[in-house]
Every structure is written in C-alpha cells, then in structure tokens.
mmCIF file of C-alpha atoms in Angstrom:
data_model
loop_
_atom_site.group_PDB
_atom_site.id
_atom_site.type_symbol
_atom_site.label_atom_id
_atom_site.label_comp_id
_atom_site.label_asym_id
_atom_site.label_seq_id
_atom_site.Cartn_x
_atom_site.Cartn_y
_atom_site.Cartn_z
ATOM 1 C CA UNK B 171 -23.228 -85.663 63.216
ATOM 2 C CA UNK B 172 -22.729 -84.654 59.697
ATOM 3 C CA UNK B 173 -26.113 -82.956 58.831
ATOM 4 C CA UNK B 174 -25.309 -80.835 61.758
ATOM 5 C CA UNK B 175 -22.301 -80.066 60.937
ATOM 6 C CA UNK B 176 -23.567 -78.378 57.063
ATOM 7 C CA UNK B 177 -25.233 -76.288 59.302
ATOM 8 C CA UNK B 178 -22.608 -75.026 60.573
ATOM 9 C CA UNK B 179 -21.033 -74.443 57.206
ATOM 10 C CA UNK B 180 -23.507 -73.016 56.091
ATOM 11 C CA UNK B 181 -21.540 -69.190 55.931
ATOM 12 C CA UNK B 182 -18.743 -71.477 53.555
ATOM 13 C CA UNK B 183 -20.943 -73.303 51.554
ATOM 14 C CA UNK B 184 -23.207 -70.746 50.667
ATOM 15 C CA UNK B 185 -20.900 -68.183 48.077
ATOM 16 C CA UNK B 186 -19.760 -71.333 46.315
ATOM 17 C CA UNK B 187 -23.216 -72.481 45.502
ATOM 18 C CA UNK B 188 -23.626 -69.375 44.533
ATOM 19 C CA UNK B 189 -21.059 -69.674 41.697
ATOM 20 C CA UNK B 190 -22.175 -72.896 40.629
ATOM 21 C CA UNK B 191 -26.030 -71.869 40.212
ATOM 22 C CA UNK B 192 -24.830 -68.587 38.557
ATOM 23 C CA UNK B 193 -22.296 -70.771 36.882
ATOM 24 C CA UNK B 194 -24.784 -74.140 35.617
ATOM 25 C CA UNK B 195 -27.397 -71.137 34.626
ATOM 26 C CA UNK B 196 -24.742 -69.703 32.471
ATOM 27 C CA UNK B 197 -23.805 -72.987 30.372
ATOM 28 C CA UNK B 198 -27.556 -73.575 29.496
ATOM 29 C CA UNK B 199 -27.898 -70.241 27.997
ATOM 30 C CA UNK B 200 -25.115 -70.705 26.056
ATOM 31 C CA UNK B 201 -26.769 -73.942 24.562
ATOM 32 C CA UNK B 202 -30.062 -72.539 24.387
ATOM 33 C CA UNK B 203 -29.739 -68.674 23.804
ATOM 34 C CA UNK B 204 -25.837 -68.134 22.185
ATOM 35 C CA UNK B 205 -24.429 -66.250 25.275
ATOM 36 C CA UNK B 206 -20.753 -66.181 24.946
ATOM 37 C CA UNK B 207 -19.368 -68.681 26.576
ATOM 38 C CA UNK B 208 -16.511 -65.408 27.825
ATOM 39 C CA UNK B 209 -19.567 -63.850 29.481
ATOM 40 C CA UNK B 210 -22.378 -65.009 32.571
ATOM 41 C CA UNK B 211 -20.065 -66.244 35.382
ATOM 42 C CA UNK B 212 -19.745 -69.553 33.944
ATOM 43 C CA UNK B 213 -15.835 -69.290 33.477
ATOM 44 C CA UNK B 214 -15.729 -70.517 30.012
ATOM 45 C CA UNK B 215 -13.235 -67.920 29.666
ATOM 46 C CA UNK B 216 -10.016 -68.608 27.138
ATOM 47 C CA UNK B 217 -11.774 -71.994 26.604
ATOM 48 C CA UNK B 218 -13.119 -70.916 23.120
ATOM 49 C CA UNK B 219 -12.430 -68.335 20.240
ATOM 50 C CA UNK B 220 -16.778 -67.423 20.437
ATOM 51 C CA UNK B 221 -15.381 -64.370 22.340
ATOM 52 C CA UNK B 222 -16.392 -60.836 21.574
ATOM 53 C CA UNK B 223 -13.838 -60.095 19.443
ATOM 54 C CA UNK B 224 -14.894 -62.779 16.829
ATOM 55 C CA UNK B 225 -19.194 -61.502 17.199
ATOM 56 C CA UNK B 226 -20.507 -58.442 15.537
ATOM 57 C CA UNK B 227 -23.292 -56.524 14.861
ATOM 58 C CA UNK B 228 -24.976 -55.840 11.130
ATOM 59 C CA UNK B 229 -27.705 -53.146 10.832
ATOM 60 C CA UNK B 230 -30.041 -52.486 8.825
ATOM 61 C CA UNK B 231 -32.570 -49.895 8.258
ATOM 62 C CA UNK B 232 -35.559 -50.208 5.947
ATOM 63 C CA UNK B 233 -38.057 -47.428 5.111
ATOM 64 C CA UNK B 234 -40.206 -46.623 1.527
ATOM 65 C CA UNK B 235 -37.672 -46.133 -1.380
ATOM 66 C CA UNK B 236 -35.214 -46.883 0.790
ATOM 67 C CA UNK B 237 -32.610 -50.096 2.067
ATOM 68 C CA UNK B 238 -29.502 -49.761 3.593
ATOM 69 C CA UNK B 239 -26.568 -51.090 5.516
ATOM 70 C CA UNK B 240 -26.537 -48.299 8.793
ATOM 71 C CA UNK B 241 -23.075 -48.491 10.919
ATOM 72 C CA UNK B 242 -22.653 -49.110 14.659
ATOM 73 C CA UNK B 243 -22.484 -45.502 16.168
ATOM 74 C CA UNK B 244 -20.771 -44.688 19.342
ATOM 75 C CA UNK B 245 -24.135 -44.456 21.397
ATOM 76 C CA UNK B 246 -24.737 -47.318 19.536
ATOM 77 C CA UNK B 247 -22.174 -49.512 21.460
ATOM 78 C CA UNK B 248 -23.294 -50.879 24.391
ATOM 79 C CA UNK B 249 -26.423 -52.013 22.850
ATOM 80 C CA UNK B 250 -24.821 -53.111 20.333
ATOM 81 C CA UNK B 251 -21.781 -55.092 22.440
ATOM 82 C CA UNK B 252 -24.926 -56.670 24.932
ATOM 83 C CA UNK B 253 -26.691 -57.971 22.001
ATOM 84 C CA UNK B 254 -23.886 -59.960 20.634
ATOM 85 C CA UNK B 255 -22.730 -61.162 23.002
ATOM 86 C CA UNK B 256 -26.124 -62.247 23.837
ATOM 87 C CA UNK B 257 -28.645 -62.324 21.015
ATOM 88 C CA UNK B 258 -31.720 -62.479 22.701
ATOM 89 C CA UNK B 259 -35.107 -60.906 21.793
ATOM 90 C CA UNK B 260 -34.561 -57.941 24.803
ATOM 91 C CA UNK B 261 -31.300 -57.516 23.409
ATOM 92 C CA UNK B 262 -31.792 -56.884 20.213
ATOM 93 C CA UNK B 263 -34.837 -55.307 20.384
ATOM 94 C CA UNK B 264 -33.502 -52.503 22.210
ATOM 95 C CA UNK B 265 -30.631 -52.513 19.850
ATOM 96 C CA UNK B 266 -33.279 -51.815 17.319
ATOM 97 C CA UNK B 267 -35.459 -49.600 18.561
ATOM 98 C CA UNK B 268 -31.946 -47.293 19.601
ATOM 99 C CA UNK B 269 -31.385 -47.353 15.613
ATOM 100 C CA UNK B 270 -34.668 -46.178 15.078
ATOM 101 C CA UNK B 271 -34.729 -43.893 17.845
ATOM 102 C CA UNK B 272 -31.290 -42.119 15.884
ATOM 103 C CA UNK B 273 -32.642 -42.295 12.446
ATOM 104 C CA UNK B 274 -35.943 -40.678 13.101
ATOM 105 C CA UNK B 275 -33.557 -38.020 15.271
ATOM 106 C CA UNK B 276 -31.859 -37.059 12.240
ATOM 107 C CA UNK B 277 -34.381 -36.797 10.280
ATOM 108 C CA UNK B 278 -34.597 -39.911 7.984
ATOM 109 C CA UNK B 279 -37.997 -42.173 7.876
ATOM 110 C CA UNK B 280 -37.732 -46.022 8.560
ATOM 111 C CA UNK B 281 -40.003 -48.455 9.037
ATOM 112 C CA UNK B 282 -38.162 -51.764 10.517
ATOM 113 C CA UNK B 283 -34.076 -51.861 11.744
ATOM 114 C CA UNK B 284 -33.236 -55.692 11.081
ATOM 115 C CA UNK B 285 -29.907 -56.841 13.571
ATOM 116 C CA UNK B 286 -28.712 -59.677 12.442
ATOM 117 C CA UNK B 287 -25.187 -60.973 15.041
ATOM 118 C CA UNK B 288 -23.097 -62.590 13.573
ATOM 119 C CA UNK B 289 -19.588 -65.189 14.757
ATOM 120 C CA UNK B 290 -16.532 -65.900 12.759
ATOM 121 C CA UNK B 291 -15.684 -69.827 13.016
ATOM 122 C CA UNK B 292 -12.395 -71.450 12.371
ATOM 123 C CA UNK B 293 -11.498 -74.773 10.527
ATOM 124 C CA UNK B 294 -8.711 -76.224 11.425
ATOM 125 C CA UNK B 295 -6.934 -78.476 9.425
ATOM 126 C CA UNK B 296 -5.436 -75.275 7.281
ATOM 127 C CA UNK B 297 -6.879 -72.616 10.104
ATOM 128 C CA UNK B 298 -9.914 -71.061 8.057
ATOM 129 C CA UNK B 299 -12.254 -68.111 9.574
ATOM 130 C CA UNK B 300 -15.885 -68.639 8.303
ATOM 131 C CA UNK B 301 -18.976 -65.703 8.891
ATOM 132 C CA UNK B 302 -21.594 -67.930 10.174
ATOM 133 C CA UNK B 303 -25.180 -65.554 10.846
ATOM 134 C CA UNK B 304 -26.152 -66.324 14.678
ATOM 135 C CA UNK B 305 -29.712 -64.781 14.922
ATOM 136 C CA UNK B 306 -31.548 -62.701 12.893
ATOM 137 C CA UNK B 307 -34.627 -60.391 13.723
ATOM 138 C CA UNK B 308 -37.086 -57.201 12.474
ATOM 139 C CA UNK B 309 -37.873 -54.490 14.895
ATOM 140 C CA UNK B 310 -40.893 -52.578 13.536
ATOM 141 C CA UNK B 311 -40.490 -48.454 14.598
ATOM 142 C CA UNK B 312 -42.772 -47.057 15.612
ATOM 143 C CA UNK B 313 -43.469 -43.596 13.506
ATOM 144 C CA UNK B 314 -44.205 -40.490 15.440
ATOM 145 C CA UNK B 315 -48.649 -38.958 13.634
ATOM 146 C CA UNK B 316 -47.468 -36.555 10.527
ATOM 147 C CA UNK B 317 -48.279 -33.237 11.496
ATOM 148 C CA UNK B 318 -51.047 -31.308 9.972
ATOM 149 C CA UNK V 209 -17.807 -50.429 37.174
ATOM 150 C CA UNK V 210 -20.906 -50.570 36.063
ATOM 151 C CA UNK V 211 -23.867 -47.412 36.665
ATOM 152 C CA UNK V 212 -22.601 -44.418 37.404
ATOM 153 C CA UNK V 213 -25.061 -44.718 40.287
ATOM 154 C CA UNK V 214 -23.238 -47.761 41.973
ATOM 155 C CA UNK V 215 -18.902 -46.646 40.948
ATOM 156 C CA UNK V 216 -19.074 -43.989 43.891
ATOM 157 C CA UNK V 217 -21.152 -46.052 46.330
ATOM 158 C CA UNK V 218 -18.586 -49.244 45.130
ATOM 159 C CA UNK V 219 -14.985 -47.125 45.449
ATOM 160 C CA UNK V 220 -17.032 -45.214 49.253
ATOM 161 C CA UNK V 221 -17.604 -48.363 50.612
ATOM 162 C CA UNK V 222 -14.042 -49.924 49.891
ATOM 163 C CA UNK V 223 -12.197 -46.455 50.856
ATOM 164 C CA UNK V 224 -14.110 -46.451 54.241
ATOM 165 C CA UNK V 225 -12.606 -50.603 54.356
ATOM 166 C CA UNK V 226 -9.648 -49.464 54.735
ATOM 167 C CA UNK V 227 -9.782 -46.176 56.351
ATOM 168 C CA UNK V 228 -11.883 -47.719 59.570
ATOM 169 C CA UNK V 229 -10.957 -50.527 61.488
ATOM 170 C CA UNK V 230 -14.379 -51.776 62.403
ATOM 171 C CA UNK V 231 -15.910 -50.741 59.388
ATOM 172 C CA UNK V 232 -13.343 -53.573 57.707
ATOM 173 C CA UNK V 233 -14.644 -56.253 60.216
ATOM 174 C CA UNK V 234 -18.135 -55.263 60.042
ATOM 175 C CA UNK V 235 -20.140 -57.656 58.121
ATOM 176 C CA UNK V 236 -22.202 -55.462 56.775
ATOM 177 C CA UNK V 237 -19.428 -52.826 54.636
ATOM 178 C CA UNK V 238 -18.571 -56.898 53.247
ATOM 179 C CA UNK V 239 -22.865 -56.956 52.567
ATOM 180 C CA UNK V 240 -23.436 -53.529 50.987
ATOM 181 C CA UNK V 241 -20.138 -54.438 48.644
ATOM 182 C CA UNK V 242 -22.308 -57.716 47.996
ATOM 183 C CA UNK V 243 -24.856 -55.697 47.169
ATOM 184 C CA UNK V 244 -23.626 -52.600 44.853
ATOM 185 C CA UNK V 245 -21.264 -55.575 42.861
ATOM 186 C CA UNK V 246 -24.737 -57.722 42.206
ATOM 187 C CA UNK V 247 -26.450 -54.281 41.417
ATOM 188 C CA UNK V 248 -22.890 -53.261 38.702
ATOM 189 C CA UNK V 249 -23.446 -57.494 37.957
ATOM 190 C CA UNK V 250 -27.685 -57.154 36.776
ATOM 191 C CA UNK V 251 -27.075 -53.477 35.336
ATOM 192 C CA UNK V 252 -24.041 -54.599 33.262
ATOM 193 C CA UNK V 253 -25.707 -57.875 31.921
ATOM 194 C CA UNK V 254 -23.832 -59.548 30.278
ATOM 195 C CA UNK V 255 -20.919 -57.664 30.096
ATOM 196 C CA UNK V 256 -19.227 -58.353 33.231
ATOM 197 C CA UNK V 257 -15.975 -60.479 32.821
ATOM 198 C CA UNK V 258 -15.970 -63.505 35.410
ATOM 199 C CA UNK V 259 -14.271 -62.268 38.275
ATOM 200 C CA UNK V 260 -15.977 -59.596 38.734
ATOM 201 C CA UNK V 261 -18.868 -62.175 40.135
ATOM 202 C CA UNK V 262 -16.095 -64.261 42.087
ATOM 203 C CA UNK V 263 -15.322 -61.177 43.441
ATOM 204 C CA UNK V 264 -18.957 -60.475 44.706
ATOM 205 C CA UNK V 265 -18.721 -64.122 45.763
ATOM 206 C CA UNK V 266 -15.742 -63.338 48.098
ATOM 207 C CA UNK V 267 -17.446 -59.907 49.497
ATOM 208 C CA UNK V 268 -20.488 -62.704 50.853
ATOM 209 C CA UNK V 269 -18.033 -64.856 51.745
ATOM 210 C CA UNK V 270 -16.300 -61.925 53.825
ATOM 211 C CA UNK V 271 -19.402 -60.401 55.513
ATOM 212 C CA UNK V 272 -21.044 -64.632 55.728
ATOM 213 C CA UNK V 273 -17.530 -65.417 58.315
ATOM 214 C CA UNK V 274 -17.681 -62.381 59.986
ATOM 215 C CA UNK V 275 -20.751 -63.719 61.515
ATOM 216 C CA UNK V 276 -19.648 -67.590 62.084
ATOM 217 C CA UNK V 277 -17.623 -68.736 65.196
ATOM 218 C CA UNK V 278 -14.531 -68.825 63.510
ATOM 219 C CA UNK V 279 -14.639 -66.617 61.133
ATOM 220 C CA UNK V 280 -10.933 -67.018 59.847
ATOM 221 C CA UNK V 281 -11.522 -71.177 59.629
ATOM 222 C CA UNK V 282 -15.002 -70.369 57.698
ATOM 223 C CA UNK V 283 -13.298 -67.814 55.406
ATOM 224 C CA UNK V 284 -10.086 -70.427 54.812
ATOM 225 C CA UNK V 285 -13.483 -72.650 53.637
ATOM 226 C CA UNK V 286 -14.986 -70.400 51.627
ATOM 227 C CA UNK V 287 -11.762 -69.926 49.764
ATOM 228 C CA UNK V 288 -11.092 -73.187 49.108
ATOM 229 C CA UNK V 289 -14.660 -73.982 47.962
ATOM 230 C CA UNK V 290 -14.078 -70.948 45.512
ATOM 231 C CA UNK V 291 -11.268 -70.955 44.155
ATOM 232 C CA UNK V 292 -12.118 -74.723 43.513
ATOM 233 C CA UNK V 293 -15.639 -75.141 42.204
ATOM 234 C CA UNK V 294 -14.308 -71.776 39.876
ATOM 235 C CA UNK V 295 -11.025 -73.697 38.198
ATOM 236 C CA UNK V 296 -13.462 -77.076 38.073
ATOM 237 C CA UNK V 297 -16.152 -75.033 35.853
ATOM 238 C CA UNK V 298 -13.449 -73.491 33.554
ATOM 239 C CA UNK V 299 -11.717 -77.065 33.321
ATOM 240 C CA UNK V 300 -15.299 -78.093 32.077
ATOM 241 C CA UNK V 301 -15.345 -75.573 29.895
ATOM 242 C CA UNK V 302 -11.984 -76.088 28.623
ATOM 243 C CA UNK V 303 -11.990 -79.881 28.269
ATOM 244 C CA UNK V 304 -16.014 -80.819 27.521
ATOM 245 C CA UNK V 305 -17.887 -78.131 26.671
ATOM 246 C CA UNK V 306 -15.643 -75.650 24.134
ATOM 247 C CA UNK V 307 -15.297 -77.813 20.074
ATOM 248 C CA UNK V 308 -12.458 -75.425 19.578
ATOM 249 C CA UNK V 309 -10.017 -75.776 22.663
ATOM 250 C CA UNK V 310 -8.534 -79.455 22.526
ATOM 251 C CA UNK V 311 -7.369 -79.413 19.375
ATOM 252 C CA UNK V 312 -5.419 -76.713 19.988
ATOM 253 C CA UNK V 313 -7.383 -74.065 17.740
ATOM 254 C CA UNK V 314 -8.126 -71.587 20.848
ATOM 255 C CA UNK V 315 -4.437 -70.391 21.025
ATOM 256 C CA UNK V 316 -3.663 -71.254 17.484
ATOM 257 C CA UNK V 317 -6.673 -67.976 17.134
ATOM 258 C CA UNK V 318 -5.439 -66.527 19.932
ATOM 259 C CA UNK V 319 -1.685 -66.437 19.894
ATOM 260 C CA UNK V 320 -1.879 -64.816 15.771
ATOM 261 C CA UNK V 321 -5.166 -62.297 16.338
ATOM 262 C CA UNK V 322 -5.520 -60.850 19.759
ATOM 263 C CA UNK V 323 -2.733 -57.842 19.250
ATOM 264 C CA UNK V 324 -1.842 -58.454 23.077
ATOM 265 C CA UNK V 325 0.029 -61.071 23.009
ATOM 266 C CA UNK V 326 1.901 -59.898 19.748
ATOM 267 C CA UNK V 327 5.359 -59.849 21.478
ATOM 268 C CA UNK V 328 4.285 -63.017 23.742
ATOM 269 C CA UNK V 329 4.469 -64.732 20.231
ATOM 270 C CA UNK V 330 6.479 -63.436 18.876
ATOM 271 C CA UNK V 331 9.075 -63.814 21.535
ATOM 272 C CA UNK V 332 7.765 -67.879 22.877
ATOM 273 C CA UNK V 333 6.408 -68.680 18.771
ATOM 274 C CA UNK V 334 9.543 -67.387 17.292
ATOM 275 C CA UNK V 335 7.114 -65.926 14.709
ATOM 276 C CA UNK V 336 8.621 -62.598 13.044
ATOM 277 C CA UNK V 337 6.554 -59.322 12.382
ATOM 278 C CA UNK V 338 5.969 -60.460 8.736
ATOM 279 C CA UNK V 339 4.989 -64.078 9.629
ATOM 280 C CA UNK V 340 2.340 -62.898 12.174
ATOM 281 C CA UNK V 341 0.531 -59.814 9.530
ATOM 282 C CA UNK V 342 0.457 -63.421 6.555
ATOM 283 C CA UNK V 343 -0.563 -65.410 9.407
ATOM 284 C CA UNK V 344 -3.348 -62.398 10.503
ATOM 285 C CA UNK V 345 -4.826 -61.423 6.462
ATOM 286 C CA UNK V 346 -5.055 -65.600 6.243
ATOM 287 C CA UNK V 347 -7.210 -65.208 9.041
ATOM 288 C CA UNK V 348 -9.191 -62.706 7.414
ATOM 289 C CA UNK V 349 -13.352 -64.837 7.265
ATOM 290 C CA UNK V 350 -14.760 -65.066 4.225
ATOM 291 C CA UNK V 351 -18.391 -65.297 4.021
ATOM 292 C CA UNK V 352 -20.823 -67.807 5.130
ATOM 293 C CA UNK V 353 -20.391 -71.239 2.617
ATOM 294 C CA UNK V 354 -17.490 -69.905 1.090
ATOM 295 C CA UNK V 355 -13.904 -72.004 -0.399
ATOM 296 C CA UNK V 356 -11.005 -70.713 -1.592
ATOM 297 C CA UNK V 357 -10.031 -72.841 -4.366
ATOM 298 C CA UNK V 358 -6.156 -72.972 -3.874
ATOM 299 C CA UNK V 359 -5.923 -71.949 0.244
ATOM 300 C CA UNK V 360 -3.060 -70.856 0.789
ATOM 301 C CA UNK V 361 -1.513 -71.913 4.503
ATOM 302 C CA UNK V 362 -0.937 -69.987 7.264
ATOM 303 C CA UNK V 363 3.268 -70.323 8.188
ATOM 304 C CA UNK V 364 3.415 -72.653 11.643
ATOM 305 C CA UNK V 365 7.668 -72.706 12.421
ATOM 306 C CA UNK V 366 8.096 -75.730 14.980
ATOM 307 C CA UNK V 367 8.551 -72.989 17.828
ATOM 308 C CA UNK V 368 4.755 -71.735 16.874
ATOM 309 C CA UNK V 369 3.344 -75.407 17.121
ATOM 310 C CA UNK V 370 4.767 -75.759 20.182
ATOM 311 C CA UNK V 371 3.925 -73.044 22.193
ATOM 312 C CA UNK V 372 0.278 -73.524 20.753
ATOM 313 C CA UNK V 373 0.559 -77.306 22.410
ATOM 314 C CA UNK V 374 2.155 -76.012 26.055
ATOM 315 C CA UNK V 375 0.228 -73.510 26.129
ATOM 316 C CA UNK V 376 -3.516 -76.081 25.979
ATOM 317 C CA UNK V 377 -2.428 -78.577 27.708
ATOM 318 C CA UNK V 378 -0.138 -76.475 29.746
ATOM 319 C CA UNK V 379 -3.281 -73.957 31.124
ATOM 320 C CA UNK V 380 -5.722 -77.155 31.198
ATOM 321 C CA UNK V 381 -3.182 -79.782 33.947
ATOM 322 C CA UNK V 382 -2.431 -76.687 35.549
ATOM 323 C CA UNK V 383 -6.560 -75.456 36.727
ATOM 324 C CA UNK V 384 -7.491 -79.449 36.810
ATOM 325 C CA UNK V 385 -4.604 -79.463 39.126
ATOM 326 C CA UNK V 386 -6.080 -76.651 41.227
ATOM 327 C CA UNK V 387 -10.100 -77.653 41.148
ATOM 328 C CA UNK V 388 -8.611 -81.339 42.060
ATOM 329 C CA UNK V 389 -6.221 -79.511 45.291
ATOM 330 C CA UNK V 390 -8.976 -77.095 46.300
ATOM 331 C CA UNK V 391 -11.487 -79.449 45.662
ATOM 332 C CA UNK V 392 -10.600 -82.573 47.472
ATOM 333 C CA UNK V 393 -11.816 -83.914 50.943
ATOM 334 C CA UNK V 394 -11.840 -82.827 53.812
ATOM 335 C CA UNK V 395 -12.033 -78.685 53.819
ATOM 336 C CA UNK V 396 -9.407 -79.084 57.466
ATOM 337 C CA UNK V 397 -6.094 -76.747 56.535
ATOM 338 C CA UNK V 398 -4.744 -75.518 53.463
ATOM 339 C CA UNK V 399 -1.708 -78.203 52.508
ATOM 340 C CA UNK V 400 1.358 -76.504 50.766
ATOM 341 C CA UNK V 401 0.008 -78.367 47.827
ATOM 342 C CA UNK V 402 -2.505 -75.856 47.813
ATOM 343 C CA UNK V 403 -0.468 -72.789 48.380
ATOM 344 C CA UNK V 404 2.097 -74.626 45.602
ATOM 345 C CA UNK V 405 -0.636 -74.878 42.734
ATOM 346 C CA UNK V 406 -2.336 -71.737 43.475
ATOM 347 C CA UNK V 407 0.361 -69.775 43.599
ATOM 348 C CA UNK V 408 2.291 -71.617 40.414
ATOM 349 C CA UNK V 409 -0.791 -70.580 38.485
ATOM 350 C CA UNK V 410 -0.943 -66.698 39.151
ATOM 351 C CA UNK V 411 3.060 -66.391 38.607
ATOM 352 C CA UNK V 412 2.381 -68.228 35.384
ATOM 353 C CA UNK V 413 -0.822 -67.294 34.214
ATOM 354 C CA UNK V 414 -0.421 -63.904 34.420
ATOM 355 C CA UNK V 415 2.578 -63.294 32.528
ATOM 356 C CA UNK V 416 0.618 -63.760 29.523
ATOM 357 C CA UNK V 417 -2.931 -63.367 30.755
ATOM 358 C CA UNK V 418 -3.591 -59.493 30.803
ATOM 359 C CA UNK V 419 -6.448 -59.892 33.412
ATOM 360 C CA UNK V 420 -4.429 -58.658 36.588
ATOM 361 C CA UNK V 421 -7.720 -58.102 38.502
ATOM 362 C CA UNK V 422 -8.446 -62.210 38.496
ATOM 363 C CA UNK V 423 -5.185 -62.759 39.471
ATOM 364 C CA UNK V 424 -4.901 -60.572 42.420
ATOM 365 C CA UNK V 425 -7.877 -61.770 43.863
ATOM 366 C CA UNK V 426 -7.288 -65.363 43.542
ATOM 367 C CA UNK V 427 -3.773 -64.490 45.543
ATOM 368 C CA UNK V 428 -5.894 -62.666 48.109
ATOM 369 C CA UNK V 429 -7.937 -65.697 49.018
ATOM 370 C CA UNK V 430 -4.624 -67.479 48.446
ATOM 371 C CA UNK V 431 -4.150 -65.149 51.761
ATOM 372 C CA UNK V 432 -7.204 -66.268 53.301
ATOM 373 C CA UNK V 433 -5.806 -69.963 53.694
ATOM 374 C CA UNK V 434 -2.521 -68.723 55.543
ATOM 375 C CA UNK V 435 -2.804 -69.391 59.478
ATOM 376 C CA UNK V 436 -1.604 -66.891 61.367
ATOM 377 C CA UNK V 437 1.839 -68.525 61.291
ATOM 378 C CA UNK V 438 2.511 -69.448 57.939
ATOM 379 C CA UNK V 439 4.667 -65.364 58.324
ATOM 380 C CA UNK V 440 6.708 -66.599 54.516
ATOM 381 C CA UNK V 441 3.762 -68.160 53.252
ATOM 382 C CA UNK V 442 2.097 -64.790 53.429
ATOM 383 C CA UNK V 443 4.788 -62.425 52.460
ATOM 384 C CA UNK V 444 4.416 -65.096 49.450
ATOM 385 C CA UNK V 445 2.301 -63.681 48.336
ATOM 386 C CA UNK V 446 2.117 -60.434 48.331
ATOM 387 C CA UNK V 447 5.927 -61.124 46.915
ATOM 388 C CA UNK V 448 3.666 -62.727 43.556
ATOM 389 C CA UNK V 449 0.404 -59.802 44.144
ATOM 390 C CA UNK V 450 3.249 -57.757 42.894
ATOM 391 C CA UNK V 451 5.016 -60.045 40.437
ATOM 392 C CA UNK V 452 1.420 -59.796 38.621
ATOM 393 C CA UNK V 453 1.772 -56.013 39.154
ATOM 394 C CA UNK V 454 4.836 -56.015 37.526
ATOM 395 C CA UNK V 455 3.312 -58.424 34.008
ATOM 396 C CA UNK V 456 0.005 -55.874 33.915
ATOM 397 C CA UNK V 457 2.615 -52.199 34.233
ATOM 398 C CA UNK V 458 6.063 -53.668 32.511
ATOM 399 C CA UNK V 459 6.144 -54.507 28.925
ATOM 400 C CA UNK V 460 8.546 -57.497 29.527
ATOM 401 C CA UNK V 461 7.575 -59.102 25.957
ATOM 402 C CA UNK V 462 7.826 -56.456 24.771
ATOM 403 C CA UNK V 463 11.358 -55.074 26.000
ATOM 404 C CA UNK V 464 12.731 -58.616 25.868
ATOM 405 C CA UNK V 465 11.874 -58.254 21.784
ATOM 406 C CA UNK V 466 13.397 -55.454 20.971
ATOM 407 C CA UNK V 467 16.740 -56.301 23.361
ATOM 408 C CA UNK V 468 16.514 -59.564 21.153
ATOM 409 C CA UNK V 469 16.431 -57.791 17.918
ATOM 410 C CA UNK V 470 19.226 -55.127 18.817
ATOM 411 C CA UNK V 471 21.591 -57.478 19.934
ATOM 412 C CA UNK V 472 21.128 -60.212 16.829
ATOM 413 C CA UNK V 473 21.593 -56.994 14.667
ATOM 414 C CA UNK V 474 24.801 -56.090 15.843
#
C-alpha cells in the first residue's frame, strides 16, 4: 500500500525533504532580502555573477566636525562579508556597531555609521560593468558618558 | 570548518569513526556529526558553501539509514534523492531564476575575471595574457548611472566565444541529465545511467571548478548507490575521487599553457 510505503520510507525521504525546504527558503530570501544566490543552501552557485566577488561594503563614519569613509579592516572582514552576502538589518547593524566600537576604541568621535552594500552588475552587448547600491542603513552609535 | 569550538569536535567524531568500525556503523556517530555540521552552518550563516549543507544532509541520511531494516537500500534511496534535488535546484537557478546565465554573461565574466580560471581560459579560450588583462580592465565598473561615450570593445576571439557557449550549455545539460536521471521514478536500484551521468559530471566539472570537496561528496554518495557485487564500478568511483584530487592539487592547465608556449617559442 502506498501509505505504508511512505511511512516505511520516511528515513530516506527526510534528508531530501530538508534539502528542498532549505533551498526554497533560500529562493525566498534571495528574492525578498537580497541574499546572494551563491549562499544559503539553495544550490545557486555558478549560476550568476551576483556572488561575493561582485558585492562590497562601504562604511561612512559621521560625528560633529567629522564625516569620512573608512576601510574594512581585518577585524571587520567577517561582519562585512556577512552583510554584503545578506544585507539584512541584523548583519548591517552588527557591522555598523563594530565600526563604531573600533572608532571609539581608537579615540575617534563617532555619532553614526552608515553602512552601504553595493553590487557590480554586468550588461551584455557590449559587456560592461556598473555599480548599484543594494541597501543603506545608518546606525546610531552610543557614546560613553563623558568623565567629569 | 566553523567556529573554533565546533571544529575539533567534528574532527574528533570523524576521526573516531575512521578508527572504530563500531563507531562507523553507529547511527549515534552520524547524528552527532549532523548536529555539529548544523551548528557550524547556523553559526557561520550565510558564509558556508552549498556542499556543507549537502554534507549535513548526508550525515543525517547515514544516521537514519543505519536504523532502517535494510540500511544499504535506505542509504541508496537517500543518495539518489539528495543528488536529484540538489541538481534540480542547480538547474532551476541556471535556467529560470538567474537573469545572467542563459545569455552567457555568467561564464563570460567568470572566465575573464576569476583569477582561478586564468590558465584554463588561456588554454581553452585561446586568450593571451595581454588580451585577458585588456578585457579585465574593460570590466572595471563605472559609477552608478555612468556610461562611456565611445566604449572600447572587448577582445573576443572565436575560441573564447565557443568556450563561453560550451560551458554555459554544457554545464546546464550535464546538470539537467543528472537531475532527471536521479529523480526519475521508480526509486529502485540505480541503473548505469545514474553512474555514468554522475561520473561524467565529476570527471568534467572538477577539472575546472575549484570545489573538490563538492566532487568528493558526490562521489561518496555515488559509491552508496553501488551494489556489493559491483566492484569495478566502486573502483571507478575511487579512481574518479583520485582524479578530482589530481585536478585540485596539480595545476594541469598552467603546466599545459607553459608547455605549449615553450613549444611554440622553440
């Protein structure tokens, strides 16, 4: 009977069912959240140029009397890669806060950090590259109270 | 390998399974590895590559099949479905979801810009180092909305255009063949078409694609499809495993390019 066969077969069905569920979730996250198709378990690698190599992050630090772009240092690389592959509020805020903490640690004033995620896109005929901003988020940085 | 706390545990569990035949055939070992890999994926998300997910599903399949009435059969069915669904998703991404695959843009850009393919594109696409540098410079991105008044054209020799066409459609057809073969009912014994399509995919793809780990995992799953009496087939999978190792460790394209340039200059 088919029903009995499915029950007996559940052990063989579960791993592939899990794969399919994760893969479909990944497709939704790519569509609604700009997740890179290369990541997230949806098997979209080697299908598009929208991978980590063609995404990058720009960081801008603002404070009274100061507004400048800052580099992604080695200590920020992991957080920056996460934010560029999936520019969600959570990952961008985490990156912005890490930048703010670094600035304060190094004795530089900071009020907000603006995180921008960019993507390089390619047009066909002729083959040309152009940049497009995927998302921007400004993160307020809490400054420690001034000592008397 | 994930966070520092998980890495030694994965290595310890896998090492113990190699040393102890009892641990190797215990579903507990494979449940533990499944959980550790899941922790790794969650902790590192979204950084892990797709084959790490497949590895986690495969460990789960091993754990579940070891408690089945017929473990070998349950494992073979799991392997078929896992490979089938993974390749189906790869085909769906290439054929329907990506705007830049079918028109050849993905491989044009990848061949030109990815430094890992420099030797292969020189060898197979007949692009000289100078042409490659020229094309890479042309692909430097313009600021948002900007356009060049009189854009220079890329160097596009026929061999390169043929390489783009062949890689775009060759990969898609090969992946579609694996997906169709592995998802085709009934889920009985694996036929020679299953083995031929999987071995062909691994033997061709991993000569170029720098993801040997994915190839080794697929080949391991292929071995699970072999019946005990199919010794020659198992040996073919093991030989292909070493072929993928050769591809990943020996810069064969670079050696060929160097040899061809020495020969032509002699």
